[in-house]
Amino acid sequence: MIRTVCTTVAMALLLAAVAIPAARASDSDDSDGAPPLVVTADFNHDGIADMAQVTQPEGGASGPRTLTVLLGRPDGSFQSSESSLPLGRDPQAIAVGDFNGDGNPDAIVGDGDGSLIEFLGDGKGKLVANGDITRLSSVVSIAVGDFNHDGMLDLAVSDSRANTVTVLAGDGKGSFRLAWSFRLPMQGRAFRLAAADFNGDGIPDLAVTSEEDDSFDFEVMLGNGNGTFTYAPELSKLKDPNAHCVT
């Protein structure tokens, strides 16, 4: 069991680490050269994977970003759809899932100003803005899972300014409510999130990761099945093991 848990944790940490360049934390509007934020899903139900990506203005100029859907073709190429939607100036994270229960993949984009904007899929390759689902102090990373075990997708969002991870419970109709929060291990760091079932109990858990000054810290929070989490020190690696504190 220990080997299985450790392997699953390692895979989730690798996922979070790979996401670091995309889900970047930056105080600058000038992010030339930074990779776009991308998620994959079958947005038009043709059995071929598509992409939704956050892109910069033409020429890399500073200004609001856009969310664009790229529809996959059988030959492996992609075609830009008519769905190109305005975003804020500092998108930091993007997540995908069927948040309103209509069978179509939707997207949520988190901005550095703390806004979480929802885009609902029409099943034909287009996304339609559905407004802000909430506003936090900032957004660094988003993880998706059924954290309260009610059959509907929830969100966990890391917030570097408030130094917390906030759990947002989904109602299955596209709306979310603030459900719970816990403190991040260290103030001032950008922590990324990955969700997976580490201990095989059927409940999604969270890996909270950060890399700074050649040191890779992470903590594992095991899901309790009601939208809350319990810190698992035996699966975590922190410089200061006493830094964790649930709010």
Short mmCIF file of C-alpha atoms in Angstrom, two decimals:
data_model
loop_
_atom_site.label_atom_id
_atom_site.label_comp_id
_atom_site.label_asym_id
_atom_site.label_seq_id
_atom_site.Cartn_x
_atom_site.Cartn_y
_atom_site.Cartn_z
CA MET A 1 0.00 0.00 0.00
CA ILE A 2 2.83 2.42 0.84
CA ARG A 3 4.43 1.82 -2.55
CA THR A 4 1.11 2.39 -4.35
CA VAL A 5 0.43 5.62 -2.45
CA CYS A 6 3.93 6.95 -3.05
CA THR A 7 3.71 6.15 -6.78
CA THR A 8 0.38 7.94 -7.10
CA VAL A 9 1.68 10.96 -5.19
CA ALA A 10 4.77 11.08 -7.41
CA MET A 11 2.61 11.04 -10.55
CA ALA A 12 0.44 13.88 -9.25
CA LEU A 13 3.51 15.91 -8.26
CA LEU A 14 4.90 15.42 -11.76
CA LEU A 15 1.57 16.66 -13.18
CA ALA A 16 1.68 19.75 -10.99
CA ALA A 17 5.32 20.40 -11.85
CA VAL A 18 4.61 20.16 -15.59
CA ALA A 19 1.81 22.70 -15.12
CA ILE A 20 4.11 25.25 -13.48
CA PRO A 21 5.24 27.01 -16.68
CA ALA A 22 1.63 27.33 -17.86
CA ALA A 23 -0.05 28.23 -14.56
CA ARG A 24 2.55 30.89 -13.89
CA ALA A 25 2.40 33.55 -11.20
CA SER A 26 3.51 36.96 -12.43
CA ASP A 27 2.89 40.51 -11.32
CA SER A 28 3.79 41.81 -14.76
CA ASP A 29 1.47 42.33 -17.72
CA ASP A 30 4.37 41.64 -20.05
CA SER A 31 4.63 37.86 -20.32
CA ASP A 32 6.21 37.63 -23.79
CA GLY A 33 7.68 34.20 -24.39
CA ALA A 34 5.63 32.49 -21.70
CA PRO A 35 3.71 29.41 -22.83
CA PRO A 36 -0.08 29.69 -23.10
CA LEU A 37 -2.46 28.08 -20.65
CA VAL A 38 -4.04 25.05 -22.33
CA VAL A 39 -6.64 22.38 -21.51
CA THR A 40 -7.91 19.53 -23.69
CA ALA A 41 -11.44 18.18 -24.12
CA ASP A 42 -13.79 17.10 -26.91
CA PHE A 43 -15.65 20.40 -27.17
CA ASN A 44 -17.61 19.48 -30.32
CA HIS A 45 -18.34 15.80 -29.55
CA ASP A 46 -16.69 14.40 -32.67
CA GLY A 47 -14.47 11.95 -30.81
CA ILE A 48 -11.31 13.98 -31.47
CA ALA A 49 -9.51 15.93 -28.74
CA ASP A 50 -9.72 19.72 -28.97
CA MET A 51 -7.90 22.47 -27.07
CA ALA A 52 -8.93 25.65 -25.29
CA GLN A 53 -6.02 28.01 -24.78
CA VAL A 54 -5.33 31.44 -23.35
CA THR A 55 -3.45 33.56 -25.87
CA GLN A 56 -1.81 36.97 -25.88
CA PRO A 57 -2.83 39.87 -28.12
CA GLU A 58 -1.34 39.85 -31.60
CA GLY A 59 2.32 40.78 -31.61
CA GLY A 60 2.68 39.93 -27.92
CA ALA A 61 1.46 43.37 -26.87
CA SER A 62 0.29 43.91 -23.34
CA GLY A 63 -3.45 43.96 -22.81
CA PRO A 64 -6.37 41.58 -22.24
CA ARG A 65 -5.85 37.96 -23.24
CA THR A 66 -8.38 35.81 -25.11
CA LEU A 67 -9.70 32.28 -24.70
CA THR A 68 -9.72 30.42 -28.01
CA VAL A 69 -11.01 26.96 -28.87
CA LEU A 70 -8.94 24.95 -31.35
CA LEU A 71 -10.87 22.04 -32.85
CA GLY A 72 -8.91 18.86 -33.51
CA ARG A 73 -8.84 17.28 -36.97
CA PRO A 74 -8.37 13.59 -37.82
CA ASP A 75 -4.88 14.32 -39.20
CA GLY A 76 -3.69 15.74 -35.85
CA SER A 77 -3.90 19.40 -36.83
CA PHE A 78 -6.17 22.02 -35.25
CA GLN A 79 -8.55 24.60 -36.62
CA SER A 80 -9.45 27.76 -34.74
CA SER A 81 -13.16 27.94 -34.04
CA GLU A 82 -15.31 31.05 -33.91
CA SER A 83 -15.09 30.93 -30.13
CA SER A 84 -12.57 33.61 -29.06
CA LEU A 85 -13.49 35.29 -25.81
CA PRO A 86 -11.90 38.24 -23.96
CA LEU A 87 -10.17 37.64 -20.62
CA GLY A 88 -8.35 39.79 -18.10
CA ARG A 89 -4.75 40.95 -18.35
CA ASP A 90 -3.20 38.32 -16.09
CA PRO A 91 -4.69 34.80 -16.58
CA GLN A 92 -2.89 32.33 -14.33
CA ALA A 93 -4.79 29.03 -14.52
CA ILE A 94 -7.38 27.20 -16.58
CA ALA A 95 -9.48 24.14 -15.74
CA VAL A 96 -11.96 22.03 -17.71
CA GLY A 97 -14.96 19.91 -16.72
CA ASP A 98 -18.72 19.58 -17.15
CA PHE A 99 -19.65 22.08 -14.47
CA ASN A 100 -23.34 22.56 -15.36
CA GLY A 101 -24.25 18.92 -15.97
CA ASP A 102 -25.32 19.18 -19.62
CA GLY A 103 -22.74 16.68 -20.89
CA ASN A 104 -20.59 19.34 -22.57
CA PRO A 105 -17.11 20.32 -21.36
CA ASP A 106 -16.85 23.80 -19.85
CA ALA A 107 -13.84 25.89 -18.83
CA ILE A 108 -12.90 28.13 -15.92
CA VAL A 109 -10.08 30.68 -16.14
CA GLY A 110 -8.51 32.21 -13.04
CA ASP A 111 -6.89 35.64 -13.24
CA GLY A 112 -4.17 37.14 -11.07
CA ASP A 113 -6.70 39.67 -9.79
CA GLY A 114 -8.63 36.81 -8.13
CA SER A 115 -11.51 36.49 -10.59
CA LEU A 116 -12.70 33.04 -11.69
CA ILE A 117 -14.55 33.30 -15.01
CA GLU A 118 -16.72 30.43 -16.23
CA PHE A 119 -17.23 29.56 -19.90
CA LEU A 120 -19.96 27.07 -20.80
CA GLY A 121 -19.60 24.74 -23.77
CA ASP A 122 -22.44 24.37 -26.29
CA GLY A 123 -21.31 20.93 -27.47
CA LYS A 124 -20.57 22.28 -30.95
CA GLY A 125 -17.13 23.71 -30.27
CA LYS A 126 -18.07 27.09 -28.84
CA LEU A 127 -17.67 28.46 -25.32
CA VAL A 128 -19.96 31.15 -23.92
CA ALA A 129 -18.98 33.42 -21.02
CA ASN A 130 -21.12 32.80 -17.93
CA GLY A 131 -19.61 35.47 -15.67
CA ASP A 132 -17.51 35.31 -12.52
CA ILE A 133 -18.26 32.42 -10.18
CA THR A 134 -16.45 34.18 -7.32
CA ARG A 135 -13.53 36.50 -6.62
CA LEU A 136 -10.59 35.66 -4.40
CA SER A 137 -7.50 37.70 -3.54
CA SER A 138 -5.56 36.04 -6.37
CA VAL A 139 -5.50 32.84 -8.42
CA VAL A 140 -2.39 30.74 -9.00
CA SER A 141 -3.68 27.22 -9.72
CA ILE A 142 -6.98 25.32 -10.02
CA ALA A 143 -7.69 21.64 -9.35
CA VAL A 144 -10.98 19.91 -10.23
CA GLY A 145 -12.58 16.96 -8.43
CA ASP A 146 -15.67 15.76 -6.61
CA PHE A 147 -14.26 16.68 -3.22
CA ASN A 148 -17.51 16.34 -1.24
CA HIS A 149 -18.58 13.09 -2.94
CA ASP A 150 -21.97 14.36 -4.14
CA GLY A 151 -21.46 13.50 -7.81
CA MET A 152 -20.80 17.11 -8.87
CA LEU A 153 -17.47 18.72 -9.71
CA ASP A 154 -15.85 21.07 -7.20
CA LEU A 155 -12.81 23.35 -7.40
CA ALA A 156 -9.74 23.89 -5.24
CA VAL A 157 -7.97 27.20 -5.91
CA SER A 158 -4.60 28.32 -4.57
CA ASP A 159 -4.42 32.00 -3.65
CA SER A 160 -0.91 33.36 -3.06
CA ARG A 161 -2.00 36.75 -1.71
CA ALA A 162 -4.32 35.26 0.92
CA ASN A 163 -1.91 32.32 1.40
CA THR A 164 -4.79 29.83 1.25
CA VAL A 165 -6.36 27.08 -0.80
CA THR A 166 -10.10 27.67 -1.15
CA VAL A 167 -12.53 24.81 -1.87
CA LEU A 168 -15.55 25.81 -3.99
CA ALA A 169 -18.42 23.31 -3.97
CA GLY A 170 -20.24 22.96 -7.29
CA ASP A 171 -24.02 22.62 -7.49
CA GLY A 172 -23.94 20.77 -10.82
CA LYS A 173 -25.67 23.70 -12.55
CA GLY A 174 -22.63 25.89 -13.10
CA SER A 175 -22.61 27.72 -9.76
CA PHE A 176 -20.21 27.33 -6.83
CA ARG A 177 -20.21 28.26 -3.16
CA LEU A 178 -17.34 28.82 -0.77
CA ALA A 179 -17.09 25.60 1.23
CA TRP A 180 -13.77 25.45 3.11
CA SER A 181 -10.18 26.70 3.09
CA PHE A 182 -6.78 25.83 4.49
CA ARG A 183 -3.52 27.74 4.74
CA LEU A 184 -0.64 27.23 2.35
CA PRO A 185 2.66 26.09 3.90
CA MET A 186 4.60 29.31 3.28
CA GLN A 187 3.65 32.94 2.69
CA GLY A 188 4.82 34.52 -0.55
CA ARG A 189 5.23 31.39 -2.67
CA ALA A 190 3.18 30.34 -5.69
CA PHE A 191 1.74 26.89 -4.94
CA ARG A 192 0.29 24.62 -7.65
CA LEU A 193 -2.42 22.02 -7.12
CA ALA A 194 -3.06 18.53 -8.49
CA ALA A 195 -6.00 16.28 -7.56
CA ALA A 196 -5.87 12.47 -7.43
CA ASP A 197 -6.93 9.62 -5.14
CA PHE A 198 -3.62 8.94 -3.36
CA ASN A 199 -4.81 6.48 -0.71
CA GLY A 200 -7.31 4.44 -2.74
CA ASP A 201 -10.41 5.33 -0.73
CA GLY A 202 -12.33 6.65 -3.73
CA ILE A 203 -12.08 10.28 -2.56
CA PRO A 204 -9.87 12.79 -4.42
CA ASP A 205 -6.95 14.23 -2.49
CA LEU A 206 -4.72 17.23 -3.19
CA ALA A 207 -1.00 17.64 -3.80
CA VAL A 208 0.17 21.19 -3.08
CA THR A 209 3.54 21.91 -4.67
CA SER A 210 6.07 24.73 -4.90
CA GLU A 211 9.53 25.07 -6.35
CA GLU A 212 11.81 27.93 -5.35
CA ASP A 213 15.55 28.39 -4.88
CA ASP A 214 16.26 24.84 -6.11
CA SER A 215 14.05 23.42 -3.36
CA PHE A 216 10.92 21.43 -4.22
CA ASP A 217 8.40 21.43 -1.38
CA PHE A 218 5.06 19.67 -1.37
CA GLU A 219 2.30 18.69 1.00
CA VAL A 220 -0.41 16.09 0.59
CA MET A 221 -3.92 16.81 1.82
CA LEU A 222 -6.12 13.71 2.05
CA GLY A 223 -9.80 14.21 1.23
CA ASN A 224 -12.35 13.48 3.94
CA GLY A 225 -15.23 13.10 1.49
CA ASN A 226 -17.12 16.16 2.73
CA GLY A 227 -15.10 18.88 0.98
CA THR A 228 -12.48 19.16 3.71
CA PHE A 229 -8.94 17.77 3.80
CA THR A 230 -6.52 16.42 6.39
CA TYR A 231 -2.79 17.08 6.20
CA ALA A 232 -0.73 13.89 5.68
CA PRO A 233 2.79 14.64 7.00
CA GLU A 234 4.04 11.14 6.17
CA LEU A 235 3.41 11.81 2.47
CA SER A 236 4.67 15.41 2.49
CA LYS A 237 8.05 17.15 2.25
CA LEU A 238 8.26 20.63 3.76
CA LYS A 239 11.23 22.65 4.98
CA ASP A 240 9.13 23.63 7.97
CA PRO A 241 6.75 20.76 8.84
CA ASN A 242 5.01 22.99 11.38
CA ALA A 243 4.10 25.60 8.75
CA HIS A 244 0.84 23.89 7.83
CA CYS A 245 -2.28 25.19 9.55
CA VAL A 246 -5.93 24.62 8.65
CA THR A 247 -8.23 27.66 8.80
#
